[in-house]
Amino acid sequence: MDVYSCWRVPREVELLWEKWPKDALVFNTLSGETHHLNDTAATALEELERAPQSTKTLMETLAEKFEFDDVEGFVHQIQQLLEEFDRLGLIEPSA
């Protein structure tokens, strides 16, 4: 995955949230599926719901909000997260 790839929540997807301090539930009205997200995943999806972002920009935003000791592991984790969100239809590539 290219760090300059851009992502967004599809226009036709409405996300309904239930949030707690360390995790959240998000309901995708288009698919009818509910997803349990940890704090990092919820923050990432909220950022992409707010505005399209490149993988690099999203990683920078998340790095400011959360402490990660292993930079390589962090990059891999966020790339996997974006791939999973895409697979679930929560996000899509943005032109």
Coordinates of N, CA, C and O in Angstrom, one line a residue:
M1 N 0.8 -1.2 0.0 CA 0.0 0.0 0.0 C 0.9 1.2 0.0 O 1.8 1.4 0.8
D2 N 0.6 2.1 -0.9 CA 1.3 3.4 -1.0 C 0.9 4.4 0.1 O -0.3 4.6 0.3
V3 N 1.9 5.0 0.7 CA 1.5 5.9 1.8 C 0.8 7.2 1.3 O 0.3 7.9 2.0
Y4 N 0.9 7.4 0.0 CA 0.2 8.5 -0.6 C -1.2 8.2 -1.2 O -1.9 9.1 -1.7
S5 N -1.6 7.0 -1.0 CA -3.0 6.6 -1.3 C -3.9 7.4 -0.5 O -3.7 7.6 0.7
C6 N -5.0 7.9 -1.1 CA -6.0 8.6 -0.4 C -7.2 7.8 -0.1 O -7.6 6.9 -0.9
W7 N -7.9 8.0 1.1 CA -9.0 7.2 1.5 C -10.1 8.1 2.0 O -9.9 9.2 2.4
R8 N -11.4 7.6 1.9 CA -12.5 8.4 2.4 C -13.6 7.4 2.7 O -13.6 6.2 2.2
V9 N -14.5 7.8 3.5 CA -15.8 7.0 3.8 C -16.6 7.3 2.5 O -16.8 8.4 2.1
P10 N -17.2 6.2 1.9 CA -18.0 6.4 0.7 C -19.2 7.4 1.0 O -19.8 7.3 2.1
R11 N -19.6 8.2 0.0 CA -20.6 9.1 0.2 C -22.0 8.5 0.6 O -22.7 9.1 1.3
E12 N -22.2 7.3 0.1 CA -23.5 6.6 0.4 C -23.5 5.9 1.7 O -24.5 5.4 2.2
V13 N -22.4 5.9 2.4 CA -22.3 5.2 3.7 C -22.6 6.2 4.9 O -21.9 7.3 4.9
E14 N -23.5 5.9 5.7 CA -23.7 6.7 6.9 C -23.3 5.8 8.1 O -23.7 4.7 8.2
L15 N -22.4 6.4 8.9 CA -21.9 5.7 10.1 C -22.6 6.2 11.3 O -22.6 7.4 11.6
L16 N -23.1 5.3 12.2 CA -23.7 5.7 13.4 C -22.8 5.2 14.5 O -22.4 4.0 14.5
W17 N -22.5 6.0 15.5 CA -21.5 5.7 16.5 C -22.0 5.6 17.9 O -22.9 6.3 18.3
E18 N -21.4 4.7 18.7 CA -21.6 4.6 20.1 C -20.1 4.6 20.6 O -19.4 3.6 20.3
K19 N -19.7 5.6 21.4 CA -18.3 5.7 21.8 C -18.2 5.6 23.3 O -19.0 6.0 24.1
W20 N -17.0 5.0 23.7 CA -16.6 4.9 25.1 C -15.2 5.4 25.1 O -14.6 5.6 24.1
P21 N -14.6 5.6 26.3 CA -13.2 6.1 26.3 C -12.1 5.3 25.6 O -11.2 5.8 25.0
K22 N -12.2 4.0 25.5 CA -11.2 3.1 24.9 C -11.6 2.4 23.7 O -10.8 1.7 23.1
D23 N -12.9 2.4 23.3 CA -13.4 1.7 22.1 C -14.7 2.3 21.7 O -15.2 3.3 22.2
A24 N -15.2 1.7 20.6 CA -16.5 2.3 20.0 C -17.2 1.2 19.2 O -16.5 0.2 18.7
L25 N -18.5 1.3 19.0 CA -19.2 0.6 18.0 C -19.6 1.5 16.9 O -20.0 2.6 17.2
V26 N -19.5 1.0 15.7 CA -19.9 1.8 14.5 C -20.9 0.9 13.7 O -20.6 -0.2 13.4
F27 N -22.0 1.5 13.4 CA -23.0 0.8 12.5 C -23.0 1.4 11.1 O -23.1 2.6 11.0
N28 N -22.8 0.6 10.1 CA -22.8 1.0 8.7 C -24.2 0.8 8.2 O -24.7 -0.3 8.1
T29 N -24.9 1.9 8.0 CA -26.3 1.8 7.6 C -26.5 1.2 6.2 O -27.5 0.6 5.9
L30 N -25.4 1.3 5.3 CA -25.5 0.7 4.0 C -25.4 -0.9 4.0 O -26.2 -1.5 3.4
S31 N -24.5 -1.4 4.8 CA -24.3 -2.8 4.9 C -25.2 -3.5 6.0 O -25.4 -4.7 6.0
G32 N -25.6 -2.7 7.0 CA -26.3 -3.2 8.1 C -25.4 -3.9 9.1 O -25.9 -4.6 10.1
E33 N -24.1 -3.7 9.0 CA -23.2 -4.4 9.9 C -22.7 -3.4 11.0 O -22.5 -2.2 10.8
T34 N -22.5 -4.0 12.2 CA -21.9 -3.3 13.3 C -20.5 -3.8 13.6 O -20.2 -5.0 13.5
H35 N -19.6 -2.8 13.8 CA -18.2 -3.2 14.0 C -17.7 -2.6 15.4 O -18.0 -1.5 15.7
H36 N -16.9 -3.4 16.1 CA -16.3 -3.0 17.4 C -14.9 -2.6 17.1 O -14.1 -3.3 16.5
L37 N -14.6 -1.3 17.4 CA -13.3 -0.7 17.1 C -12.6 -0.3 18.4 O -13.2 0.2 19.3
N38 N -11.2 -0.6 18.4 CA -10.5 0.0 19.5 C -10.3 1.5 19.3 O -10.7 2.0 18.2
D39 N -9.7 2.2 20.2 CA -9.5 3.6 20.2 C -8.8 4.1 18.9 O -9.2 5.0 18.3
T40 N -7.7 3.4 18.6 CA -7.0 3.8 17.4 C -7.8 3.6 16.1 O -7.8 4.6 15.3
A41 N -8.5 2.5 16.0 CA -9.3 2.3 14.8 C -10.4 3.3 14.7 O -10.7 3.8 13.6
A42 N -11.1 3.5 15.8 CA -12.2 4.5 15.8 C -11.7 5.9 15.5 O -12.4 6.6 14.7
T43 N -10.6 6.3 16.0 CA -10.0 7.6 15.6 C -9.7 7.7 14.1 O -10.0 8.7 13.5
A44 N -9.1 6.6 13.6 CA -8.8 6.6 12.2 C -10.0 6.7 11.3 O -10.1 7.5 10.4
L45 N -11.1 6.0 11.7 CA -12.3 6.0 10.9 C -13.0 7.4 11.0 O -13.5 7.9 10.0
E46 N -13.0 7.9 12.2 CA -13.6 9.3 12.4 C -12.8 10.3 11.6 O -13.5 11.2 11.0
E47 N -11.5 10.2 11.5 CA -10.7 11.2 10.7 C -11.1 11.0 9.2 O -11.3 12.0 8.5
L48 N -11.3 9.8 8.7 CA -11.6 9.6 7.3 C -13.1 10.0 7.0 O -13.4 10.3 5.9
E49 N -13.9 9.9 8.1 CA -15.3 10.3 7.9 C -15.4 11.8 7.8 O -16.2 12.4 7.1
R50 N -14.5 12.5 8.5 CA -14.5 13.9 8.5 C -14.0 14.5 7.2 O -14.6 15.5 6.7
A51 N -13.0 13.9 6.6 CA -12.4 14.4 5.3 C -11.5 13.3 4.7 O -10.8 12.6 5.5
P52 N -11.4 13.2 3.4 CA -10.5 12.2 2.8 C -9.0 12.6 3.2 O -8.7 13.8 3.4
Q53 N -8.2 11.5 3.4 CA -6.8 11.7 3.8 C -6.0 10.7 3.1 O -6.4 9.6 2.9
S54 N -4.7 11.0 2.9 CA -3.7 10.1 2.5 C -3.4 9.2 3.7 O -3.5 9.5 4.8
T55 N -2.8 8.0 3.3 CA -2.4 7.1 4.4 C -1.3 7.8 5.2 O -1.3 7.7 6.5
K56 N -0.4 8.5 4.6 CA 0.6 9.2 5.3 C 0.1 10.3 6.3 O 0.5 10.4 7.4
T57 N -0.9 11.1 5.8 CA -1.5 12.1 6.7 C -2.2 11.5 7.8 O -2.1 11.9 9.0
L58 N -2.9 10.4 7.6 CA -3.6 9.7 8.6 C -2.7 9.2 9.7 O -2.9 9.3 10.9
M59 N -1.6 8.6 9.2 CA -0.6 8.1 10.1 C 0.0 9.2 11.0 O 0.2 9.0 12.2
E60 N 0.3 10.3 10.4 CA 0.8 11.5 11.2 C -0.2 11.9 12.2 O 0.2 12.2 13.4
T61 N -1.5 12.0 11.8 CA -2.5 12.4 12.8 C -2.6 11.4 14.0 O -2.7 11.8 15.1
L62 N -2.6 10.1 13.6 CA -2.7 9.1 14.7 C -1.4 9.1 15.6 O -1.5 8.9 16.8
A63 N -0.3 9.3 15.0 CA 1.0 9.3 15.8 C 1.0 10.5 16.8 O 1.6 10.4 17.8
E64 N 0.3 11.6 16.4 CA 0.2 12.7 17.4 C -0.7 12.4 18.5 O -0.5 12.9 19.6
K65 N -1.7 11.6 18.3 CA -2.7 11.2 19.3 C -2.4 10.0 20.2 O -2.8 9.9 21.3
F66 N -1.6 9.1 19.7 CA -1.3 7.9 20.4 C 0.3 7.7 20.4 O 0.9 8.1 19.4
E67 N 0.8 7.1 21.4 CA 2.2 6.8 21.5 C 2.5 5.4 21.0 O 1.8 4.4 21.3
F68 N 3.4 5.4 20.0 CA 3.8 4.1 19.4 C 5.3 4.0 19.6 O 6.1 4.9 19.1
D69 N 5.8 2.9 20.2 CA 7.2 2.7 20.4 C 7.9 2.1 19.1 O 9.0 2.4 18.8
D70 N 7.1 1.3 18.4 CA 7.6 0.5 17.2 C 7.1 1.2 16.0 O 5.9 0.9 15.6
V71 N 7.8 2.1 15.3 CA 7.4 2.8 14.2 C 7.0 1.8 13.0 O 6.0 2.0 12.4
E72 N 7.9 0.9 12.8 CA 7.6 -0.1 11.7 C 6.3 -0.9 12.0 O 5.5 -1.1 11.1
G73 N 6.1 -1.3 13.2 CA 4.9 -2.0 13.6 C 3.7 -1.1 13.5 O 2.6 -1.6 13.0
F74 N 3.8 0.2 13.8 CA 2.7 1.1 13.7 C 2.3 1.3 12.3 O 1.1 1.2 11.9
V75 N 3.3 1.5 11.4 CA 3.0 1.6 9.9 C 2.3 0.4 9.4 O 1.2 0.5 8.7
H76 N 2.8 -0.8 9.8 CA 2.1 -2.1 9.3 C 0.7 -2.2 9.9 O -0.2 -2.5 9.2
Q77 N 0.5 -1.8 11.2 CA -0.8 -1.9 11.8 C -1.8 -1.0 11.1 O -2.9 -1.4 10.8
I78 N -1.4 0.3 10.8 CA -2.3 1.2 10.1 C -2.6 0.7 8.7 O -3.8 0.8 8.2
Q79 N -1.6 0.2 8.0 CA -1.9 -0.3 6.6 C -2.9 -1.5 6.7 O -3.8 -1.5 5.8
Q80 N -2.7 -2.4 7.6 CA -3.7 -3.5 7.8 C -5.1 -3.0 8.1 O -6.1 -3.5 7.6
L81 N -5.1 -2.0 9.0 CA -6.4 -1.4 9.4 C -7.1 -0.8 8.2 O -8.3 -1.1 8.0
L82 N -6.4 -0.1 7.3 CA -7.0 0.5 6.2 C -7.5 -0.6 5.2 O -8.6 -0.4 4.6
E83 N -6.7 -1.6 5.0 CA -7.1 -2.7 4.1 C -8.4 -3.4 4.7 O -9.3 -3.7 3.9
E84 N -8.5 -3.5 6.0 CA -9.7 -4.2 6.6 C -10.9 -3.2 6.4 O -12.0 -3.7 6.1
F85 N -10.7 -1.9 6.7 CA -11.8 -1.0 6.5 C -12.3 -1.0 5.1 O -13.5 -1.0 4.8
D86 N -11.4 -1.1 4.1 CA -11.7 -1.2 2.7 C -12.5 -2.4 2.4 O -13.5 -2.4 1.7
R87 N -12.0 -3.5 2.9 CA -12.7 -4.8 2.7 C -14.1 -4.8 3.3 O -15.0 -5.4 2.7
L88 N -14.3 -4.1 4.4 CA -15.6 -4.1 5.0 C -16.5 -3.0 4.4 O -17.7 -2.9 4.8
G89 N -16.0 -2.3 3.5 CA -16.8 -1.2 2.8 C -17.0 0.0 3.7 O -17.8 0.9 3.4
L90 N -16.1 0.2 4.7 CA -16.2 1.4 5.5 C -15.5 2.6 4.9 O -15.8 3.7 5.1
I91 N -14.5 2.3 4.0 CA -13.7 3.3 3.3 C -13.5 2.8 1.9 O -13.7 1.7 1.6
E92 N -13.1 3.8 1.0 CA -12.8 3.5 -0.3 C -11.6 4.4 -0.8 O -11.4 5.4 -0.2
P93 N -10.9 4.0 -1.8 CA -9.9 4.9 -2.3 C -10.6 6.2 -2.8 O -11.7 6.2 -3.4
S94 N -9.9 7.3 -2.6 CA -10.4 8.6 -3.0 C -9.5 9.1 -4.1 O -8.2 9.0 -4.0
A95 N -10.1 9.7 -5.1 CA -9.3 10.2 -6.2 C -8.5 11.5 -5.9 O -8.8 12.2 -5.0

